[in-house]
Coordinates of C-alpha atoms and ligand atoms in Angstrom, one line a residue:
M198 CA 189.7 81.2 143.9
R199 CA 187.2 83.3 142.4
R200 CA 184.0 84.0 144.2
A201 CA 180.5 83.9 142.7
P202 CA 179.4 87.3 141.9
L203 CA 176.8 87.6 144.6
A204 CA 179.5 86.3 147.1
S205 CA 181.8 89.1 145.5
A206 CA 179.4 91.7 145.9
L207 CA 178.6 91.0 149.7
E208 CA 182.3 90.8 150.1
A209 CA 182.6 94.4 148.6
I210 CA 180.3 95.4 151.5
V211 CA 181.6 93.4 154.6
G212 CA 185.2 92.4 153.6
R213 CA 186.7 89.0 152.5
D214 CA 186.7 87.2 156.0
A215 CA 183.2 88.1 156.6
V216 CA 181.7 86.1 153.6
V217 CA 181.7 82.3 154.1
D218 CA 181.3 80.2 150.9
R219 CA 183.5 77.3 151.1
P220 CA 181.3 73.9 151.6
E221 CA 183.4 72.8 154.6
A222 CA 182.9 76.0 156.3
L223 CA 179.2 76.0 155.4
S224 CA 178.4 73.0 157.1
V225 CA 178.9 74.7 160.4
Y226 CA 175.6 76.7 159.9
D227 CA 173.5 73.7 158.6
C228 CA 171.4 73.5 161.4
D229 CA 170.7 75.2 164.8
G230 CA 169.7 73.5 168.1
Y231 CA 167.0 71.5 166.2
T232 CA 169.2 68.9 164.7
L233 CA 166.5 66.6 163.0
E234 CA 166.8 68.7 159.8
R235 CA 170.0 70.0 158.2
S236 CA 170.8 72.2 155.2
A237 CA 173.6 74.4 154.7
P238 CA 173.2 77.7 153.0
E239 CA 174.9 78.9 150.0
I240 CA 176.7 81.9 151.5
V241 CA 176.9 83.2 155.0
V242 CA 177.6 86.7 155.5
L243 CA 178.8 88.2 158.9
P244 CA 178.3 92.1 158.7
G245 CA 180.2 94.0 161.6
T246 CA 177.8 96.8 162.0
P247 CA 173.9 97.4 161.7
E248 CA 174.7 99.7 158.6
E249 CA 176.5 96.7 157.0
V250 CA 173.4 94.4 157.6
A251 CA 171.3 97.2 155.9
A252 CA 173.7 97.3 152.8
V253 CA 173.9 93.4 152.8
V254 CA 170.2 93.4 152.6
R255 CA 169.9 96.0 150.1
C256 CA 172.4 94.4 147.7
L257 CA 170.1 91.0 148.1
A258 CA 166.8 93.1 147.4
A259 CA 168.3 94.0 144.1
S260 CA 168.6 90.5 142.9
K261 CA 165.4 89.5 144.9
T262 CA 167.6 87.0 147.1
P263 CA 165.8 85.3 149.9
F264 CA 168.0 85.4 153.3
V265 CA 167.5 83.8 156.6
P266 CA 168.9 85.8 159.9
R267 CA 170.9 84.1 162.2
G268 CA 172.0 85.0 165.9
A269 CA 173.8 82.2 167.9
G270 CA 172.1 79.3 166.2
T271 CA 170.7 78.1 169.8
G272 CA 167.0 77.9 168.3
L273 CA 165.2 74.7 169.0
S274 CA 162.6 74.9 166.1
G275 CA 164.9 75.2 163.4
G276 CA 164.2 78.9 162.5
T277 CA 167.6 79.5 161.0
L278 CA 167.3 76.5 158.5
P279 CA 167.7 77.8 154.9
V280 CA 164.8 76.8 153.3
G281 CA 164.5 78.6 149.9
A282 CA 166.9 81.3 151.4
P283 CA 170.5 80.8 149.8
V284 CA 172.0 83.6 152.0
M285 CA 172.4 83.5 156.1
I286 CA 173.1 87.0 157.4
C287 CA 174.8 86.3 160.9
T288 CA 174.7 89.0 163.4
S289 CA 177.3 87.4 165.9
R290 CA 179.7 90.4 165.2
L291 CA 177.1 93.0 166.3
T292 CA 178.2 92.9 169.8
R293 CA 178.3 96.5 171.1
I294 CA 176.3 97.6 174.0
E295 CA 175.8 101.1 172.9
T296 CA 174.0 103.0 175.6
I297 CA 173.4 102.0 179.3
D298 CA 171.0 104.6 180.7
V299 CA 170.8 103.8 184.5
P300 CA 168.6 106.2 185.9
N301 CA 166.0 105.3 183.1
R302 CA 166.7 101.9 183.4
R303 CA 167.4 100.9 179.9
A304 CA 169.9 100.1 177.5
H305 CA 170.5 100.3 173.7
V306 CA 172.4 97.2 172.1
Q307 CA 173.1 95.6 169.2
A308 CA 171.4 92.4 167.9
G309 CA 174.3 90.1 168.4
V310 CA 174.9 91.0 172.1
V311 CA 174.5 87.9 174.1
N312 CA 171.8 87.9 176.4
A313 CA 173.9 87.4 179.8
A314 CA 176.4 90.0 178.6
I315 CA 173.6 92.6 179.5
T316 CA 173.2 91.8 182.9
R317 CA 177.2 91.4 183.3
A318 CA 177.1 95.0 181.9
V319 CA 174.8 96.3 184.3
E320 CA 174.9 94.5 187.5
A321 CA 177.3 96.9 189.3
H322 CA 174.5 99.4 189.0
G323 CA 172.1 96.8 190.8
L324 CA 170.2 96.4 187.6
L325 CA 169.6 93.2 185.5
Y326 CA 168.2 92.2 182.1
A327 CA 165.1 89.9 183.2
P328 CA 164.4 87.4 180.5
D329 CA 166.9 84.7 181.1
P330 CA 166.8 81.7 178.7
S331 CA 168.9 78.8 179.8
S332 CA 170.9 79.4 176.9
Q333 CA 171.5 83.0 178.0
P334 CA 175.5 82.6 177.9
A335 CA 175.4 82.1 174.2
C336 CA 171.9 83.3 172.6
T337 CA 171.5 86.7 171.2
I338 CA 169.1 89.5 171.8
G339 CA 168.1 89.4 168.0
G340 CA 167.5 85.6 168.5
N341 CA 165.5 86.2 171.6
V342 CA 163.3 89.1 170.1
A343 CA 162.5 86.9 167.0
E344 CA 161.3 84.0 169.2
N345 CA 160.0 86.0 172.0
S346 CA 162.1 84.1 174.4
G347 CA 161.5 83.3 178.1
G348 CA 163.5 81.5 180.8
P349 CA 163.0 80.3 184.3
H350 CA 162.6 83.9 186.0
T351 CA 160.0 84.9 183.3
L352 CA 157.4 83.5 185.4
K353 CA 157.4 86.7 187.6
Y354 CA 159.0 88.9 185.1
G355 CA 157.5 88.3 181.9
V356 CA 159.1 87.1 178.6
T357 CA 161.0 89.2 176.1
T358 CA 158.2 91.2 174.7
N359 CA 157.7 92.7 178.1
H360 CA 161.2 94.0 178.1
V361 CA 161.7 95.4 174.6
L362 CA 160.8 99.0 174.4
G363 CA 162.0 99.2 170.7
V364 CA 163.9 97.9 167.8
E365 CA 165.6 99.1 164.5
L366 CA 164.8 96.6 161.8
V367 CA 165.9 96.1 158.5
L368 CA 163.3 95.5 156.1
P369 CA 163.8 93.1 153.1
T370 CA 164.2 96.1 150.9
G371 CA 167.0 97.2 153.2
E372 CA 165.1 100.2 154.4
V373 CA 165.8 100.8 158.0
V374 CA 163.0 101.6 160.3
E375 CA 162.8 102.3 164.0
L376 CA 159.6 100.7 165.9
G377 CA 159.1 102.2 169.6
G378 CA 162.3 103.5 170.9
P379 CA 163.7 104.5 174.5
V380 CA 160.3 105.9 175.4
E381 CA 157.7 104.1 177.1
D382 CA 154.1 103.8 176.1
R383 CA 153.9 105.3 172.7
P384 CA 150.6 106.1 170.9
G385 CA 149.6 103.9 167.9
Y386 CA 149.7 100.5 166.9
D387 CA 152.2 98.2 168.8
L388 CA 154.5 97.3 166.0
I389 CA 157.1 96.1 168.4
G390 CA 154.6 93.7 169.8
L391 CA 154.1 92.4 166.3
T392 CA 157.8 92.4 165.6
V393 CA 158.7 90.4 168.9
G394 CA 158.2 86.9 168.1
S395 CA 157.9 87.1 164.2
E396 CA 160.9 84.6 163.9
G397 CA 162.9 86.8 161.1
T398 CA 160.0 87.0 158.8
F399 CA 159.8 90.8 159.0
G400 CA 163.3 91.5 158.2
I401 CA 166.6 91.7 160.5
V402 CA 166.6 93.3 164.0
T403 CA 169.9 95.3 164.1
R404 CA 169.3 97.1 167.6
A405 CA 167.1 96.9 170.2
W406 CA 166.1 99.2 173.2
V407 CA 165.6 97.0 176.3
R408 CA 164.3 97.5 179.9
L409 CA 166.5 97.0 182.9
V410 CA 165.0 96.0 186.3
R411 CA 166.3 96.4 189.8
A412 CA 168.0 93.6 191.0
P413 CA 165.9 92.1 193.9
E414 CA 167.1 92.9 197.4
A415 CA 166.9 89.3 198.5
V416 CA 166.5 85.9 197.0
R417 CA 165.8 82.5 198.4
T418 CA 166.2 79.3 196.5
L419 CA 165.1 75.9 197.5
L420 CA 165.0 72.3 196.2
A421 CA 162.0 70.4 197.1
V422 CA 162.5 66.6 196.4
F423 CA 159.5 64.3 195.5
G424 CA 159.2 60.6 195.0
T425 CA 156.9 61.0 192.0
V426 CA 156.6 63.3 189.2
E427 CA 152.6 63.6 189.9
A428 CA 153.4 64.7 193.7
A429 CA 155.7 67.4 192.2
S430 CA 153.3 68.5 189.4
E431 CA 150.6 68.7 192.1
A432 CA 152.8 70.9 194.3
V433 CA 153.3 73.3 191.3
S434 CA 149.6 74.5 191.4
D435 CA 149.4 74.3 195.2
V436 CA 152.3 76.8 195.5
I437 CA 150.6 79.4 193.2
A438 CA 147.2 78.8 194.7
A439 CA 148.8 79.5 198.2
G440 CA 149.0 83.1 196.8
V441 CA 153.0 83.0 196.3
V442 CA 154.4 84.1 192.9
P443 CA 157.8 82.6 193.0
A444 CA 160.5 84.2 190.7
A445 CA 161.2 80.8 189.2
L446 CA 159.3 77.4 189.5
E447 CA 161.2 74.6 187.7
M448 CA 160.9 70.6 187.5
M449 CA 163.3 68.1 186.6
D450 CA 162.5 64.5 186.5
Q451 CA 164.6 61.4 187.3
L452 CA 166.0 61.0 183.9
I453 CA 167.2 64.7 183.8
I454 CA 168.4 64.5 187.5
A455 CA 170.7 61.6 186.7
A456 CA 172.3 63.2 183.6
V457 CA 172.6 66.5 185.4
E458 CA 174.5 64.7 188.7
D459 CA 176.8 62.7 186.3
A460 CA 177.6 66.0 184.5
F461 CA 177.8 68.4 187.7
H462 CA 177.7 66.4 191.0
V463 CA 175.1 68.8 192.6
G464 CA 174.0 66.4 195.1
L465 CA 170.7 66.0 193.7
P466 CA 169.0 62.8 194.7
L467 CA 169.1 60.0 192.2
D468 CA 166.5 58.1 193.9
A469 CA 164.0 60.9 193.6
G470 CA 161.2 60.7 191.0
A471 CA 161.3 64.6 190.4
V472 CA 162.6 68.0 191.9
L473 CA 161.3 71.4 192.1
L474 CA 163.6 74.3 192.1
V475 CA 161.8 77.4 193.6
E476 CA 163.2 80.7 193.8
L477 CA 161.7 83.4 195.9
D478 CA 162.9 87.3 195.4
G479 CA 162.1 90.7 196.5
P480 CA 162.4 92.8 199.6
A481 CA 164.1 91.0 202.1
A482 CA 161.1 91.6 204.7
G483 CA 158.8 88.9 204.3
L484 CA 160.5 86.8 202.2
D485 CA 161.5 84.1 205.0
D486 CA 157.8 83.9 205.6
E487 CA 157.3 83.0 202.0
L488 CA 160.0 80.6 202.2
D489 CA 158.1 79.0 205.0
R490 CA 154.7 79.0 203.1
V491 CA 156.3 77.3 200.1
T492 CA 158.0 74.5 202.2
A493 CA 154.9 73.9 204.0
V494 CA 153.2 73.5 200.5
C495 CA 155.7 71.4 199.3
R496 CA 155.8 69.0 202.3
D497 CA 152.0 68.8 202.2
A498 CA 152.2 67.7 198.6
G499 CA 154.4 64.9 199.6
A500 CA 158.0 66.2 199.3
R501 CA 160.4 64.1 201.4
E502 CA 163.1 66.7 201.4
V503 CA 163.3 70.6 201.3
R504 CA 166.9 72.0 200.9
V505 CA 167.2 75.8 201.1
A506 CA 170.5 77.3 199.3
R507 CA 172.6 78.3 202.1
D508 CA 174.5 80.9 200.1
D509 CA 175.1 82.5 196.8
T510 CA 177.5 79.4 195.9
E511 CA 174.8 76.7 196.7
R512 CA 172.2 78.7 194.7
A513 CA 174.6 79.1 192.0
L514 CA 175.3 75.4 191.9
L515 CA 171.5 74.6 191.6
W516 CA 171.0 76.9 188.6
K517 CA 173.9 75.7 186.9
A518 CA 172.3 72.1 187.4
R519 CA 169.0 73.5 185.8
K520 CA 170.4 75.8 183.0
R521 CA 172.9 73.3 181.9
A522 CA 170.3 70.2 182.1
F523 CA 170.0 70.2 178.4
G524 CA 173.8 69.9 177.6
A525 CA 173.9 67.2 180.4
V526 CA 171.3 65.1 178.4
G527 CA 174.0 64.7 175.8
R528 CA 175.3 62.1 178.2
L529 CA 172.3 60.1 178.1
A530 CA 171.8 59.5 174.2
R531 CA 173.6 60.4 171.2
N532 CA 170.6 62.6 169.8
Y533 CA 167.8 64.4 171.6
C534 CA 164.8 66.6 170.5
T535 CA 163.4 69.3 172.9
Q536 CA 159.8 69.6 172.9
D537 CA 158.1 73.0 173.9
G538 CA 154.4 73.1 174.6
V539 CA 152.1 74.7 176.8
V540 CA 149.3 73.8 179.1
P541 CA 147.3 75.7 181.7
R542 CA 149.2 75.4 185.0
T543 CA 146.5 73.1 186.4
R544 CA 146.9 70.7 183.7
V545 CA 150.7 70.1 184.3
P546 CA 149.9 66.5 185.9
D547 CA 147.7 65.7 183.1
I548 CA 150.3 66.4 180.3
L549 CA 153.0 64.5 182.3
R550 CA 150.8 61.6 182.4
R551 CA 150.3 61.9 178.8
I552 CA 154.1 62.0 178.1
T553 CA 154.5 59.0 180.3
A554 CA 152.2 57.2 178.0
A555 CA 153.6 58.4 175.0
A556 CA 157.0 57.0 175.9
E557 CA 155.6 53.9 176.7
R558 CA 153.6 53.5 173.7
Y559 CA 156.6 54.5 171.2
Q560 CA 159.3 52.9 173.4
L561 CA 161.2 55.9 173.9
R562 CA 163.0 57.6 176.7
I563 CA 161.8 61.0 177.4
G564 CA 162.9 63.4 180.2
N565 CA 161.4 66.4 181.5
V566 CA 163.0 69.5 182.8
F567 CA 160.5 72.7 182.4
H568 CA 159.3 75.9 183.4
A569 CA 156.6 74.1 185.6
G570 CA 155.0 77.4 187.1
D571 CA 154.3 78.6 183.5
G572 CA 152.9 75.2 182.7
N573 CA 155.7 75.2 180.0
I574 CA 156.7 71.7 179.2
H575 CA 160.0 70.7 177.7
P576 CA 160.0 67.0 177.1
I577 CA 163.2 65.8 175.6
L578 CA 162.9 62.9 173.5
L579 CA 166.0 60.7 173.4
F580 CA 167.3 59.0 170.1
D581 CA 169.8 57.8 167.8
E582 CA 169.6 59.6 164.4
R583 CA 171.2 56.2 162.8
D584 CA 168.0 54.2 163.8
A585 CA 165.4 55.7 161.2
D586 CA 162.7 53.7 163.2
E587 CA 163.4 55.4 166.3
V588 CA 163.8 58.7 164.6
S589 CA 160.1 58.4 163.4
R590 CA 158.9 57.4 166.8
V591 CA 160.2 60.4 168.2
L592 CA 158.6 62.4 165.4
A593 CA 155.4 60.6 165.9
A594 CA 155.2 61.0 169.9
G595 CA 156.5 64.9 169.8
R596 CA 153.3 65.5 167.4
E597 CA 151.0 63.6 169.7
I598 CA 152.3 65.5 172.8
L599 CA 151.7 68.8 171.3
E600 CA 148.2 67.8 170.3
A601 CA 147.7 66.7 173.8
C602 CA 148.9 70.2 175.0
V603 CA 146.0 71.7 172.6
A604 CA 143.6 69.2 173.6
L605 CA 144.1 70.5 177.2
G606 CA 143.7 74.0 176.5
G607 CA 147.3 74.7 175.6
S608 CA 149.8 75.7 172.9
V609 CA 152.0 74.3 170.6
T610 CA 155.0 76.4 171.7
G611 CA 155.7 78.3 174.8
E612 CA 158.9 80.0 173.7
H613 CA 160.8 78.2 171.1
G614 CA 158.7 79.3 168.1
I615 CA 157.3 77.6 165.2
G616 CA 160.3 77.8 163.0
V617 CA 160.1 74.6 160.4
E618 CA 159.4 72.1 163.2
K619 CA 155.8 73.2 164.1
I620 CA 154.5 74.3 160.8
G621 CA 152.4 71.4 160.8
Q622 CA 150.9 72.2 164.1
M623 CA 149.7 75.5 163.3
P624 CA 146.4 74.5 162.1
L625 CA 145.8 72.7 165.5
L626 CA 145.4 76.2 166.8
F627 CA 144.5 78.6 163.9
S628 CA 141.8 78.2 161.2
P629 CA 142.8 79.2 157.6
D630 CA 141.5 82.5 158.0
D631 CA 143.2 83.3 161.1
L632 CA 146.6 82.1 159.0
A633 CA 145.8 84.3 156.2
A634 CA 145.3 87.3 158.3
M635 CA 148.7 86.5 160.0
Q636 CA 150.4 86.1 156.5
A637 CA 148.6 89.2 155.4
I638 CA 150.3 91.1 158.3
R639 CA 153.5 89.7 157.5
G640 CA 153.2 91.0 153.7
V641 CA 153.1 94.6 155.2
F642 CA 156.5 94.0 156.3
D643 CA 157.9 91.7 153.6
P644 CA 155.6 91.4 150.6
E645 CA 157.8 89.5 148.7
R646 CA 158.4 87.0 151.3
R647 CA 162.1 87.1 151.3
A648 CA 163.1 87.3 155.0
N649 CA 163.2 83.9 156.3
P650 CA 160.8 82.1 154.0
H651 CA 158.9 79.1 154.7
K652 CA 159.0 79.4 158.4
I653 CA 155.8 79.7 160.6
F654 CA 153.1 79.2 157.9
P655 CA 152.1 75.9 156.3
D656 CA 153.1 76.1 152.6
A657 CA 154.2 73.8 149.9
L658 CA 157.8 73.6 150.6
V659 CA 157.9 72.6 154.0
C660 CA 154.6 70.7 154.3
V661 CA 156.8 67.5 153.8
E662 CA 156.8 64.9 156.4
T663 CA 160.0 64.6 158.1
R664 CA 160.6 60.8 157.8
A665 CA 164.5 60.5 158.2
P666 CA 167.0 62.3 160.2
R667 CA 169.2 65.0 158.2
R668 CA 166.6 65.3 155.7
Q669 CA 167.9 67.7 153.5
V670 CA 165.4 70.5 153.0
P671 CA 164.8 71.5 149.5
L672 CA 166.3 74.7 148.5
Ligands
LIG913 C1 170.5 74.8 175.7 C2 169.4 75.5 175.4 C3 168.6 76.2 176.3 C4 167.6 76.9 175.9 N1 166.8 77.5 176.8 C5 165.8 78.4 176.3 C6 164.9 78.8 177.2 O1 164.9 78.9 178.5 N2 163.8 79.8 176.9 C7 163.8 79.9 175.6 O2 162.8 81.0 175.2 N3 164.7 79.6 174.7 C8 165.5 78.7 175.1 N4 166.3 78.0 174.1 C9 166.0 78.2 172.6 C10 167.0 79.3 172.2 O3 168.2 79.7 172.8 C11 166.4 80.7 171.9 O4 165.1 80.7 171.1 C12 166.9 82.1 171.7 O5 166.2 83.3 171.6 C13 167.7 81.8 170.3 O6 168.7 82.8 170.0 P1 169.8 82.9 169.2 O7 170.6 84.0 169.2 O8 170.4 81.5 169.0 O9 168.9 82.9 167.6 P2 169.1 81.8 166.4 O10 169.0 80.5 166.7 O11 170.0 82.3 165.7 O12 167.9 82.3 165.5 C14 166.5 82.0 166.1 C15 165.3 82.5 165.3 O13 165.5 83.9 165.1 C16 165.9 84.4 163.9 N5 166.6 85.7 164.3 C17 167.8 85.4 164.8 N6 168.6 87.0 165.1 C18 167.7 87.7 164.6 C19 167.7 89.0 164.3 N7 168.7 89.7 164.4 N8 166.6 89.5 163.4 C20 165.4 88.9 163.2 N9 165.6 87.6 163.3 C21 166.5 86.8 163.9 C22 166.3 83.3 163.2 O14 166.0 83.4 161.7 C23 165.5 82.1 163.7 O15 164.3 82.1 163.3 C24 167.5 77.3 174.3 C25 168.2 76.5 173.6 C26 169.2 75.8 173.8 C27 170.1 75.3 172.9

């Protein structure tokens, strides 16, 4: 079958198999991890090299065609939804780690490199790539840069922006620019800081220089078991107040424990109200003292049991339970929507109370698995997409929870980005002047608004209330 002229032009750049335009194949790309809204692009193009990405973008620029970048599609705010962008550019073939510079602790990687692959490639040298989103076996560095992703260990190590030294960016004109580079502390404006977290609205990141950190000499991992969520969340503040900064401090509540236990049989106590997973790392000397302090703090806060992982196998099992918790939730309901908000750490007990109240008021089941040490909550709202009334209650409860985060001094996203999902909440945090200033900055990179259009900022096309599951986004 003959292809449409644009698909043919793209095929001439990347080859026949790297252009997808059959409807049944396109449906694979109709959503990311945010499944409440779906819309397939008209064409998906999969360049094999960064240079092909630039050529593809130049081709699109010639016809002023908007496009949406996509990595692995694990995003949770609908950032890859092709709203007003008929072409999706997918980086999944850009998987080369081009340089590993052990003495200078940095690596140069293509955008489609999977997060966990970097650590695998450098661990023999005693190094690791610190940002560790729970999706790290699948998500790409390009996606991490776009979302400024975090993870359990970012409590101590910082988020993506703290680990990116430079990026190669294909601007929407197809021009390739280098922002930053392998060298630390460049003078001038921090354009990398601007680009990290820009959700694909500046163009497509094709390569990144990332920092590598030394793997800790020793690690201690413990699981503290609490009767109630309140007691566990009080313990979170108490641990930090005791002067300890754990590498990770994560919480799972009863609903999540049940799902995880059913899936992985880790031995989590099914009658617990909540568990805290605490990891300490650093020089071996003194680490056991820290462990004793954290154990004592947890017991004082009401932990009925504190288990310390005896070896790497037990530690890995605990982390498997935590990092795969989202997947395990699939056992609880046909659909779920993960929210992402932030509150000051000391307000974690307050926001959890508000989530419980919202669950009762909207008659929903809501589980919590989150980066408690960062105050970064992830309530998981369970639903069945065939039940329109339940979907509308999920949306209302989600909105209410985010509003509560802001009211408590926090933010509407900790790490999943705004995408399409949270556009309506941007005015909760920013004045019209703030938003106009951000749009002006965006205009420097993308004056025609063709790179991932209709994301982050409120505008007419996406300010439609989501009322039903699988709403087709207007193209
Ligand atoms: C089970 C699960 C657990 C998760 N856990 C975490 C977590 O702990 N922490 C966390 O922060 N997130 C988490 N996420 C969310 C998600 O994995 C991250 O946002 C991740 O960075 C997305 O990467 P991706 O490659 O899948 O990007 P995609 O989903 O493909 O894209 C995400 C956004 O980035 C843009 N984009 C992608 N590639 C590029 C590029 N090369 N250049 C420019 N823009 C680009 C897209 O347009 C889109 O706006 C989780 C998701 C799932 C499903």
